[in-house]
mmCIF file of C-alpha atoms in Angstrom:
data_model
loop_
_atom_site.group_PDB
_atom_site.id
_atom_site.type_symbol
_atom_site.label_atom_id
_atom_site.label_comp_id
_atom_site.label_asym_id
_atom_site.label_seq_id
_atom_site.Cartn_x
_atom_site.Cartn_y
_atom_site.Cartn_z
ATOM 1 C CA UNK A 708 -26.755 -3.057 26.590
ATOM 2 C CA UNK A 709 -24.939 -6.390 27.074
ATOM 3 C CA UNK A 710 -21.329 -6.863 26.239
ATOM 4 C CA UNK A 711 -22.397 -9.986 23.916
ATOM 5 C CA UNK A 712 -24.306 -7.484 21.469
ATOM 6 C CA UNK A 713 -20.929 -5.202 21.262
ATOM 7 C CA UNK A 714 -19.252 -7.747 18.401
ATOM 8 C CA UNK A 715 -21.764 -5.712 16.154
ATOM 9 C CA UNK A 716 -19.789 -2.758 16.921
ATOM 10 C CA UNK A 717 -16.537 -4.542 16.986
ATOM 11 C CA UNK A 718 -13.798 -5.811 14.475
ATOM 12 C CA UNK A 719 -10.277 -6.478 13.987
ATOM 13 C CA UNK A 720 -7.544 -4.653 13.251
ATOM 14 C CA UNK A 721 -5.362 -7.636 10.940
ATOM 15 C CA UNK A 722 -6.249 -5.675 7.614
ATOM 16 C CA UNK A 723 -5.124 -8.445 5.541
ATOM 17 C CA UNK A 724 -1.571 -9.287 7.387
ATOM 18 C CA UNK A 725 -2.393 -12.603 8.624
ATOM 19 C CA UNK A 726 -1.655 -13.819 4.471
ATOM 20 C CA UNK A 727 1.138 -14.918 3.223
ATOM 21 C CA UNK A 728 2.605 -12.201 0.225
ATOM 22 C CA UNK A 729 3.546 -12.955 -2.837
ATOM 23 C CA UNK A 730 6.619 -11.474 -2.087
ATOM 24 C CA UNK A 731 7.726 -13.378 0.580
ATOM 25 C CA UNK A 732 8.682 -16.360 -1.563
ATOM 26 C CA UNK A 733 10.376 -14.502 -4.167
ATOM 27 C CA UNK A 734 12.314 -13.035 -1.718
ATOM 28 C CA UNK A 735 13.636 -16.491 -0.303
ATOM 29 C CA UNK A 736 14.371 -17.254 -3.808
ATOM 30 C CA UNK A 737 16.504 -14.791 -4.149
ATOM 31 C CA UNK A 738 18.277 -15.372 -0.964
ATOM 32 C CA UNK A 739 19.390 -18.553 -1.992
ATOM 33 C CA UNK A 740 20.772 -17.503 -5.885
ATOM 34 C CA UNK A 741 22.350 -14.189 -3.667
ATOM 35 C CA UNK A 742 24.136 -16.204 -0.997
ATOM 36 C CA UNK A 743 25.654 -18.317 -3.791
ATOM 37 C CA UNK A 744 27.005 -15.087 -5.440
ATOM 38 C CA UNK A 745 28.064 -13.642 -3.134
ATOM 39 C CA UNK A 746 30.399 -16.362 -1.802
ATOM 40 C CA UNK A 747 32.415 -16.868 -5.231
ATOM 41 C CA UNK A 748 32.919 -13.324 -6.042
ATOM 42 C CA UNK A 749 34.410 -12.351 -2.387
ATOM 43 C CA UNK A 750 36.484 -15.583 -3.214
ATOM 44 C CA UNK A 751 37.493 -14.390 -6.554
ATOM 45 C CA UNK A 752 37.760 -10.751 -5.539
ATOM 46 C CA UNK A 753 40.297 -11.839 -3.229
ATOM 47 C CA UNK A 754 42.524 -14.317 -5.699
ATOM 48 C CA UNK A 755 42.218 -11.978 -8.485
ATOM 49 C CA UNK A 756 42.472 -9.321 -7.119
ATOM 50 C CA UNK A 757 39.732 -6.716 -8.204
ATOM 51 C CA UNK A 758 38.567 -4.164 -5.635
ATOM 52 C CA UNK A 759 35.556 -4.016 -7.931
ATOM 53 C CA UNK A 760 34.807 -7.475 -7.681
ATOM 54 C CA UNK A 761 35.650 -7.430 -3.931
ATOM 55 C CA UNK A 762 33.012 -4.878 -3.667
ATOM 56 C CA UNK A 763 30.471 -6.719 -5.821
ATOM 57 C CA UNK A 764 30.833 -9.714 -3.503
ATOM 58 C CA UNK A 765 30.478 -7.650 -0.347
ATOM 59 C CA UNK A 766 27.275 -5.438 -1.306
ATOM 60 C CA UNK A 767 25.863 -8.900 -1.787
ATOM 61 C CA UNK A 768 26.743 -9.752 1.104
ATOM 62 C CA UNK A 769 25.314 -7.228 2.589
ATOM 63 C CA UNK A 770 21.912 -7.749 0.742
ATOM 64 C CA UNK A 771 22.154 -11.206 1.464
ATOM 65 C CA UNK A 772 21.827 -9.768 5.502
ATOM 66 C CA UNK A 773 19.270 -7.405 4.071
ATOM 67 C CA UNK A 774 17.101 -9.592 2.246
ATOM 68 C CA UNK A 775 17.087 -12.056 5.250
ATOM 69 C CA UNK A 776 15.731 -9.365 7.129
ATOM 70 C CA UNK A 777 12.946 -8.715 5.167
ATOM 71 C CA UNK A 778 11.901 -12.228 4.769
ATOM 72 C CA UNK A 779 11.942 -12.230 8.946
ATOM 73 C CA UNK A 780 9.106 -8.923 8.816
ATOM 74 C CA UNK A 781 7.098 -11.129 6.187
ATOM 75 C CA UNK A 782 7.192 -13.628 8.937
ATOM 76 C CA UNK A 783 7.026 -11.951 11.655
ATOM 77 C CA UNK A 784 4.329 -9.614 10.362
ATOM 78 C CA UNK A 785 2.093 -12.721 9.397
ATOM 79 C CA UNK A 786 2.722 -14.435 12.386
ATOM 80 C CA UNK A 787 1.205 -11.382 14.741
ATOM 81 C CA UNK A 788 -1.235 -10.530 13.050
ATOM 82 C CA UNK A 789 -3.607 -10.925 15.409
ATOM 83 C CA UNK A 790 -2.001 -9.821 18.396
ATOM 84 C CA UNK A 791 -3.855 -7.362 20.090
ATOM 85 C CA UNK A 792 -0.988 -5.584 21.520
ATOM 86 C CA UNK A 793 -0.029 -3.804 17.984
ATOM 87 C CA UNK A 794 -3.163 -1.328 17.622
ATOM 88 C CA UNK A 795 -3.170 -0.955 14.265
ATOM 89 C CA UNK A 796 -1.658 -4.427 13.384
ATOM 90 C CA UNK A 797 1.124 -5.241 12.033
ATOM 91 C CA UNK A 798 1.361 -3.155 8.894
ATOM 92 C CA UNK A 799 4.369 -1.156 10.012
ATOM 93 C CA UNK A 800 7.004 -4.478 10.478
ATOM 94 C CA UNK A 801 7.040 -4.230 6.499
ATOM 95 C CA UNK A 802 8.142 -0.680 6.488
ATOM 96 C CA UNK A 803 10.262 -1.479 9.363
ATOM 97 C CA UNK A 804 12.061 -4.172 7.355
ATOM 98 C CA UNK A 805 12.298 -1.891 4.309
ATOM 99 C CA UNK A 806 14.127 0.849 6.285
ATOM 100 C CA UNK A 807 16.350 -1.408 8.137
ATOM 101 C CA UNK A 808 17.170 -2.735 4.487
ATOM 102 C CA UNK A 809 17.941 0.295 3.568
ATOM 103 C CA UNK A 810 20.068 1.488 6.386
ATOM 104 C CA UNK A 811 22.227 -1.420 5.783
ATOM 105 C CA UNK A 812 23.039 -0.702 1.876
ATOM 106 C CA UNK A 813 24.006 2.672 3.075
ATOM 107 C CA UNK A 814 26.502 1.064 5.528
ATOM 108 C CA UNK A 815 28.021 -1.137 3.348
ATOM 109 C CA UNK A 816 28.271 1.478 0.295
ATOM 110 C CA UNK A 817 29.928 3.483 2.888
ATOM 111 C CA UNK A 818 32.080 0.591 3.334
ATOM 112 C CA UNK A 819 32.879 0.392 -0.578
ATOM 113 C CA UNK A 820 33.511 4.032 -1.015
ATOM 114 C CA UNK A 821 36.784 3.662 1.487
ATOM 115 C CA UNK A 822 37.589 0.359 0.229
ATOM 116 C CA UNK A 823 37.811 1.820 -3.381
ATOM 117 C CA UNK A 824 39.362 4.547 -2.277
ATOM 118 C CA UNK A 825 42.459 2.859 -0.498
ATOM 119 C CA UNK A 826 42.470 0.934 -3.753
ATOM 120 C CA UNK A 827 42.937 3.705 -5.759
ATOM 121 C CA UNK A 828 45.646 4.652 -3.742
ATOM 122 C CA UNK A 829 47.628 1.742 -3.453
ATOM 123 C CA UNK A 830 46.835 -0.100 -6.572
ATOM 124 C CA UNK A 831 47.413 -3.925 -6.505
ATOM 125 C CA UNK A 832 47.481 -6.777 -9.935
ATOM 126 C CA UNK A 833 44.365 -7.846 -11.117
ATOM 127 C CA UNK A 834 44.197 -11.505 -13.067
ATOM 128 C CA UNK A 835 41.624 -9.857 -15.518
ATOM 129 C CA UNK A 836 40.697 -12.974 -17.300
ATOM 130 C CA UNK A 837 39.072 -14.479 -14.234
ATOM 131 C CA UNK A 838 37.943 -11.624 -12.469
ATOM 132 C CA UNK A 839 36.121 -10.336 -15.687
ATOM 133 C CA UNK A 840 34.384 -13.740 -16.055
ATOM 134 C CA UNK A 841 32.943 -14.374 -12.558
ATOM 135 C CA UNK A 842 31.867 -10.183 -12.861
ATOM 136 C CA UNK A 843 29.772 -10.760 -15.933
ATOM 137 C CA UNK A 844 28.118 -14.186 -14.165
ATOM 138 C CA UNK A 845 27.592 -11.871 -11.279
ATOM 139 C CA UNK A 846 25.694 -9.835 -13.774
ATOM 140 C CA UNK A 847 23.679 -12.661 -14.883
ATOM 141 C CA UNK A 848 22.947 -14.172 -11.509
ATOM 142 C CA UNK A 849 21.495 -10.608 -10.481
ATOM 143 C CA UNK A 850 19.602 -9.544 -13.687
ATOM 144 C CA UNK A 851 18.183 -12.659 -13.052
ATOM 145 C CA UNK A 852 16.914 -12.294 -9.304
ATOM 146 C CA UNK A 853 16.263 -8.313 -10.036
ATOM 147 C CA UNK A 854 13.768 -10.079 -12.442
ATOM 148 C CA UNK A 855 12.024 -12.276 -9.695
ATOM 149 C CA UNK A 856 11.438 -9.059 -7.590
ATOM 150 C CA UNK A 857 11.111 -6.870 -9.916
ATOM 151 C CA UNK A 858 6.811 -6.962 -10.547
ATOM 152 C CA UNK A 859 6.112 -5.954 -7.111
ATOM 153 C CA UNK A 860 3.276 -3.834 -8.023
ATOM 154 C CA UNK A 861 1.046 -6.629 -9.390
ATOM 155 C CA UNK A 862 1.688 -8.856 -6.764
ATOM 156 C CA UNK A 863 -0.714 -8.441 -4.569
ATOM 157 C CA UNK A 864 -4.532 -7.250 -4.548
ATOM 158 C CA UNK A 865 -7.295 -4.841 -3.189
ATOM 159 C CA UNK A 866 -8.950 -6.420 -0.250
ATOM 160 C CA UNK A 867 -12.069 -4.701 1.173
ATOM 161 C CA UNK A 868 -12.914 -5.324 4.460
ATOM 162 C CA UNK A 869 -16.122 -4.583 6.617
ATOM 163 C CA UNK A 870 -16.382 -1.502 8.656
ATOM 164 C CA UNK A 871 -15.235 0.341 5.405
ATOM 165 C CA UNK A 872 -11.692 -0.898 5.517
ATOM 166 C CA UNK A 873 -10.027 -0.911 2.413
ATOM 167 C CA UNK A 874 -6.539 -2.214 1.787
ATOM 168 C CA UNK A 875 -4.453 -1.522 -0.919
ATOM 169 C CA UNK A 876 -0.918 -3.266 -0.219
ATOM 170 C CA UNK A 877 0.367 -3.340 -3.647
ATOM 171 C CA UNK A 878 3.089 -0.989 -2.452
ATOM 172 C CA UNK A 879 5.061 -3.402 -0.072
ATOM 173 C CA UNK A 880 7.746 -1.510 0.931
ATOM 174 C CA UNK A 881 9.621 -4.777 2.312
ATOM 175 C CA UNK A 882 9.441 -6.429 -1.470
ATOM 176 C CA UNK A 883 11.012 -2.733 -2.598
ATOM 177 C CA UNK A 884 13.487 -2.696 -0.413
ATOM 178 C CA UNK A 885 14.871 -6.318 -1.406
ATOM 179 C CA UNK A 886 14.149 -5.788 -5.183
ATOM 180 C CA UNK A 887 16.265 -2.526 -4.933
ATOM 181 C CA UNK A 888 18.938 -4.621 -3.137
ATOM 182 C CA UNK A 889 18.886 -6.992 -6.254
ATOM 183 C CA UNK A 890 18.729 -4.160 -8.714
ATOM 184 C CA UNK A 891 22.240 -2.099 -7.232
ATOM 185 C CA UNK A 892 23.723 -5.448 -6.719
ATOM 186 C CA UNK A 893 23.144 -5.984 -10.709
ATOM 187 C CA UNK A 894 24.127 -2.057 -11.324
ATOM 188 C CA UNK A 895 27.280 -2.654 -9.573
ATOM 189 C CA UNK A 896 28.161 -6.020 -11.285
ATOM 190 C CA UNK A 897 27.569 -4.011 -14.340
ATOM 191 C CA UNK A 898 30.277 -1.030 -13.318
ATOM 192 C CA UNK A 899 32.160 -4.151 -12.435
ATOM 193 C CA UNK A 900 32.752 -5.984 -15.470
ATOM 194 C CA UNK A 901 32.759 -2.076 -17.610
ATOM 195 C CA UNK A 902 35.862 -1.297 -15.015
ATOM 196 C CA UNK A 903 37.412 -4.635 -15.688
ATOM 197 C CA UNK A 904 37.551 -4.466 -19.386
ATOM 198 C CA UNK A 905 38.754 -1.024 -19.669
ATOM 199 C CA UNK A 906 41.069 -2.476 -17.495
ATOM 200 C CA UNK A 907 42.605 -4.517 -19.318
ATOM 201 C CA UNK A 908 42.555 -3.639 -22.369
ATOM 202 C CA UNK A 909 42.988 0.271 -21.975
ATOM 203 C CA UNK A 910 45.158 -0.098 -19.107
ATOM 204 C CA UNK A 911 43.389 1.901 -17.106
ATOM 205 C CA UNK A 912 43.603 0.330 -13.779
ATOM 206 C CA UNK A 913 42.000 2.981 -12.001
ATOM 207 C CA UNK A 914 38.705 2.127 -13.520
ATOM 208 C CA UNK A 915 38.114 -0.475 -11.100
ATOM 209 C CA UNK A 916 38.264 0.826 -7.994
ATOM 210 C CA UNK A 917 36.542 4.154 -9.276
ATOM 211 C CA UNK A 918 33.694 2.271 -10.755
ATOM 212 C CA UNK A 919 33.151 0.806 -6.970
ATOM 213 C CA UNK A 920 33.262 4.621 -5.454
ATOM 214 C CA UNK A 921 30.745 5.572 -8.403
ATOM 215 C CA UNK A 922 28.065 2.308 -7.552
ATOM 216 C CA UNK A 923 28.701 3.455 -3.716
ATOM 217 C CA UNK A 924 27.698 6.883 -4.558
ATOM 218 C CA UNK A 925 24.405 5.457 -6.617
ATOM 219 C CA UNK A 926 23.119 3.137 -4.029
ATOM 220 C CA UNK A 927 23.438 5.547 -1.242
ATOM 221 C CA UNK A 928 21.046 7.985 -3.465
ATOM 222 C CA UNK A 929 18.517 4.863 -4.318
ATOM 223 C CA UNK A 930 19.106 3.841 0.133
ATOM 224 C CA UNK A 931 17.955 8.041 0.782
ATOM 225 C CA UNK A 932 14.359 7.194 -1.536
ATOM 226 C CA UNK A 933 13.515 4.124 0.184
ATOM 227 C CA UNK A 934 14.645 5.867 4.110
ATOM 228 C CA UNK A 935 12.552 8.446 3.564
ATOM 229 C CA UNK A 936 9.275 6.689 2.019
ATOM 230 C CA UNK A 937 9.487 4.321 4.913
ATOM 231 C CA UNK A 938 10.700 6.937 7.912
ATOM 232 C CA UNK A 939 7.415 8.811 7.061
ATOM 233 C CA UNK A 940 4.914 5.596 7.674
ATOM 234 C CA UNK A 941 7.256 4.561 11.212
ATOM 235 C CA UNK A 942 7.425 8.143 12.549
ATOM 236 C CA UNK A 943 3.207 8.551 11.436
ATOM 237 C CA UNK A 944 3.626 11.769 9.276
ATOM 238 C CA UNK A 945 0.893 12.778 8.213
ATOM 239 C CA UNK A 946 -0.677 11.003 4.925
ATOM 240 C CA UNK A 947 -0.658 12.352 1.390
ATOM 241 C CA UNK A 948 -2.392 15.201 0.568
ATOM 242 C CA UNK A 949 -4.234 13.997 -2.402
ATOM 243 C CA UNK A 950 -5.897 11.769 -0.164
ATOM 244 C CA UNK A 951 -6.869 14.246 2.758
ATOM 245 C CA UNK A 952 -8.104 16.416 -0.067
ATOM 246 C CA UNK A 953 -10.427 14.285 -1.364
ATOM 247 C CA UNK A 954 -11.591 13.395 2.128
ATOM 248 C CA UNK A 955 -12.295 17.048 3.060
ATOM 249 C CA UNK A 956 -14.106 17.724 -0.666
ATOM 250 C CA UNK A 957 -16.344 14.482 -0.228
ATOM 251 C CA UNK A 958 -17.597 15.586 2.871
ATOM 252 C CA UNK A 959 -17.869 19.079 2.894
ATOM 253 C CA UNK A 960 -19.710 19.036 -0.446
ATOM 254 C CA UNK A 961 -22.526 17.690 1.205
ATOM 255 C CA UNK A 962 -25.089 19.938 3.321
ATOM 256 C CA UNK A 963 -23.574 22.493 5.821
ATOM 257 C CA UNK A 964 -20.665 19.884 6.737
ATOM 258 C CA UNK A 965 -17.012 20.990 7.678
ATOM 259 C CA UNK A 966 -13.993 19.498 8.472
ATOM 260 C CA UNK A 967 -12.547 21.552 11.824
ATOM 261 C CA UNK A 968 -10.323 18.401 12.367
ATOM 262 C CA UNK A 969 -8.565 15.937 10.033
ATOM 263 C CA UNK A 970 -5.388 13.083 11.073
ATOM 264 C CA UNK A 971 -4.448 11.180 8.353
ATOM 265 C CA UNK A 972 -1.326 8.825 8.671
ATOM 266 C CA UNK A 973 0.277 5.447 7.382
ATOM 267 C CA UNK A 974 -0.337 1.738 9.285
ATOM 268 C CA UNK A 975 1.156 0.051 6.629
ATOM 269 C CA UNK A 976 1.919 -0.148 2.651
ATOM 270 C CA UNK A 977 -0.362 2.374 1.194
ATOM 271 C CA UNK A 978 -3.243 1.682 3.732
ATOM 272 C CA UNK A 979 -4.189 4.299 6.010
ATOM 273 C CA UNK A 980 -6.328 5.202 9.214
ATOM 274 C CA UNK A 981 -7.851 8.369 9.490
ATOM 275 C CA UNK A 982 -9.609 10.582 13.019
ATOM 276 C CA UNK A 983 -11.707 13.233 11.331
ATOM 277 C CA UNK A 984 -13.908 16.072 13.214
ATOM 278 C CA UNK A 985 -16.828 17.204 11.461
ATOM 279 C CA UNK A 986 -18.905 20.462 12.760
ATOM 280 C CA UNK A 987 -22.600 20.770 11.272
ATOM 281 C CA UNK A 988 -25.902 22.389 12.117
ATOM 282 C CA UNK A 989 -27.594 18.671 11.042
ATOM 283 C CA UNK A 990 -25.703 16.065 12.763
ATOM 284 C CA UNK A 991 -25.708 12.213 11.675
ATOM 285 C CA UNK A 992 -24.843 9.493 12.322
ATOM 286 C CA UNK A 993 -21.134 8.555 12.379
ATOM 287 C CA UNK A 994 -22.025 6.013 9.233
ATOM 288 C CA UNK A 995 -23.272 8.371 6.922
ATOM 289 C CA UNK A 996 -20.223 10.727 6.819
ATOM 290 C CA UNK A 997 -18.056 7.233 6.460
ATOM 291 C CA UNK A 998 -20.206 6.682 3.169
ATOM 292 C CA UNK A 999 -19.618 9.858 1.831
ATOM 293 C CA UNK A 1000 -16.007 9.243 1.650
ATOM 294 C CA UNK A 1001 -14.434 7.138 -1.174
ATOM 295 C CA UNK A 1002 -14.133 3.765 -0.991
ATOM 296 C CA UNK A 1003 -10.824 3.775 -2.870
ATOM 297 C CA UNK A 1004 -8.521 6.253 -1.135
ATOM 298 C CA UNK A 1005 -6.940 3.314 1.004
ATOM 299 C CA UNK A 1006 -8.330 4.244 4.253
ATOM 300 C CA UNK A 1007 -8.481 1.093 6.504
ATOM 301 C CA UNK A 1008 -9.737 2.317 9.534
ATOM 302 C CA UNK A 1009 -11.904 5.660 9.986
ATOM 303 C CA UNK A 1010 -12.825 7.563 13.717
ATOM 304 C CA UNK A 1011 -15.828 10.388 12.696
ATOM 305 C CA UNK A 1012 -16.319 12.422 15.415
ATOM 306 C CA UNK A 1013 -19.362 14.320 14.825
ATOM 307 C CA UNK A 1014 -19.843 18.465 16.803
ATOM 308 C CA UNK A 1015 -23.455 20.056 16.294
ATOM 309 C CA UNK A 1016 -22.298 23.664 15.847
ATOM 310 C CA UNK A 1017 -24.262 26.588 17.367
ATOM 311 C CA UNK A 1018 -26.268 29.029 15.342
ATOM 312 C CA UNK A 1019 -24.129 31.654 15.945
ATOM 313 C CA UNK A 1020 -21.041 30.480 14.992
ATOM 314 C CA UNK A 1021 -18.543 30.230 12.379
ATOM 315 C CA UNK A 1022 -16.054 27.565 10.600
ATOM 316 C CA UNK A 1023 -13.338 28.910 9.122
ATOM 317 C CA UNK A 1024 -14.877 32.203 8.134
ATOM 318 C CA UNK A 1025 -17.895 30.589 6.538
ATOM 319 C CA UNK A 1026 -21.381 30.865 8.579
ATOM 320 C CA UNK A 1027 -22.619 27.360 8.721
ATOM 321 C CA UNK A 1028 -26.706 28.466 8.803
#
């Protein structure tokens, strides 16, 4: 056979990351309105002194890092595509960006916990007035970007592909990571302006910096969801089980087929690749077990290895004849 006739055997492995997401732009968007923020309430944290505040302004600062990052694995994902060197393409920099996203708001709520703590320890003034203002435009400002982020499961659409790739990236872990940035920023400008006003008027001036150990204590749980979704897909644990049952049932319920063999595992946002070993008395061809399986599980790239089994043996207990 010639090499030229191969390229009917052959395809890529970009899966759809060469385009530009949806989320990418919203993300920039947000950068901009965060950055902004974040500037005037570490300014007025400091003046007016509200550890609550002060914390506001540096957990946006700290998604204002975080969301940077993720619009550099947009990029950066796009960008490389094509290059041959990443197997399975580049589906993995979003994940990567999500979990580096979240590592971060664990640092920093870290970071607010002890701040809050020394706060509550050694309590300083607090010019309420002020400090209560620029909290509930903080409040505004991030209702307002959680809002731009926030639809990040009808951004993007199924894209079918030949050699039965399917790709189903409406899960972008990168866009989930930034809209929960947005989302604890506005959760904390929330406990922020509630701390301030009981504050003041209530006179209970430990309010503030508990309500900065309480968001600290919140985004560290939300951090844990995201570190684990996105650890799984980076460290290729094996793929949902849903999925690998329906694989097995689809092919096994056809003729004397069984599965002896079965990886299935994560190269990107809900899009998987799958090596499956099928034993049978009646072999085919790889093709027609890659038909039997549905189109709409995700699967992006499928190995069938295919093992004629002898007439006297056995699968799993059941004869095969």
């Amino acid at each position: 056979m010639h090499k030229e006739n191969l390229h009917f055997w052959q395809h890529d492995h970009v899966f759809g990351q060469e385009q530009k997401r949806s989320g990418e732009g919203r993300t920039m968007l947000v950068i901009g309105i965060t950055g902004a923020m974040m500037i005037v309430e570490i300014i007025a944290g400091l003046i007016f002194g509200s550890m609550a505040l002060l914390a506001e302004g540096l957990h946006m600062a700290s998604h204002t890092v975080a969301l940077m990052i993720n619009v550099f694995a947009y990029i950066y994902a796009r960008r490389h595509a094509r290059d041959e060197s990443f197997t399975f393409g580049t589906g993995k920099v979003n994940a990567l960006g999500g979990f580096s996203g979240a590592v971060l708001l664990v640092v920093f709520a870290i970071a607010i916990a002890w701040g809050s703590l020394q706060r509550v320890l050694n309590p300083v003034p607090i010019a309420f007035n002020q400090a209560i203002l620029v909290a509930v435009i903080g409040l505004v400002v991030n209702g307002a970007s959680a809002l731009i982020l926030g639809d990040h499961d009808n951004g993007e659409h199924e894209h079918d592909h030949h050699h039965e790739h399917a790709h189903h990236d409406h899960h972008d872990h990168n866009l989930k990571s930034a809209y929960i940035h947005v989302l604890s920023d506005a959760f904390v400008a929330m406990l922020a302006v509630v701390a301030l006003v009981m504050a003041k008027y209530f006179h209970f001036i430990w309010m503030d910096p508990l309500m900065g150990i309480v968001a600290a204590i919140v985004v560290c749980r939300w951090s844990v969801g995201l570190l684990k979704t996105t650890s799984a897909i980076l460290l290729d644990k094996q793929g949902a089980n849903g999925i690998s049952r329906k694989i097995r049932e689809s092919i096994e319920s056809v003729g004397d087929n069984r599965i002896a063999d079965l990886h299935l595992w994560a190269i990107g946002s809900n899009m998987y690749a799958a090596v499956i070993s099928i034993v049978t008395h009646h072999p085919q061809q790889p093709e027609y077990y890659k038909k039997l399986i549905p189109s709409d599980l995700g699967l992006a790239h499928i190995t069938i290895e295919v093992n004629r089994c002898p007439e006297s043996e056995f699968v799993k207990g059941v004869s095969l004849v």
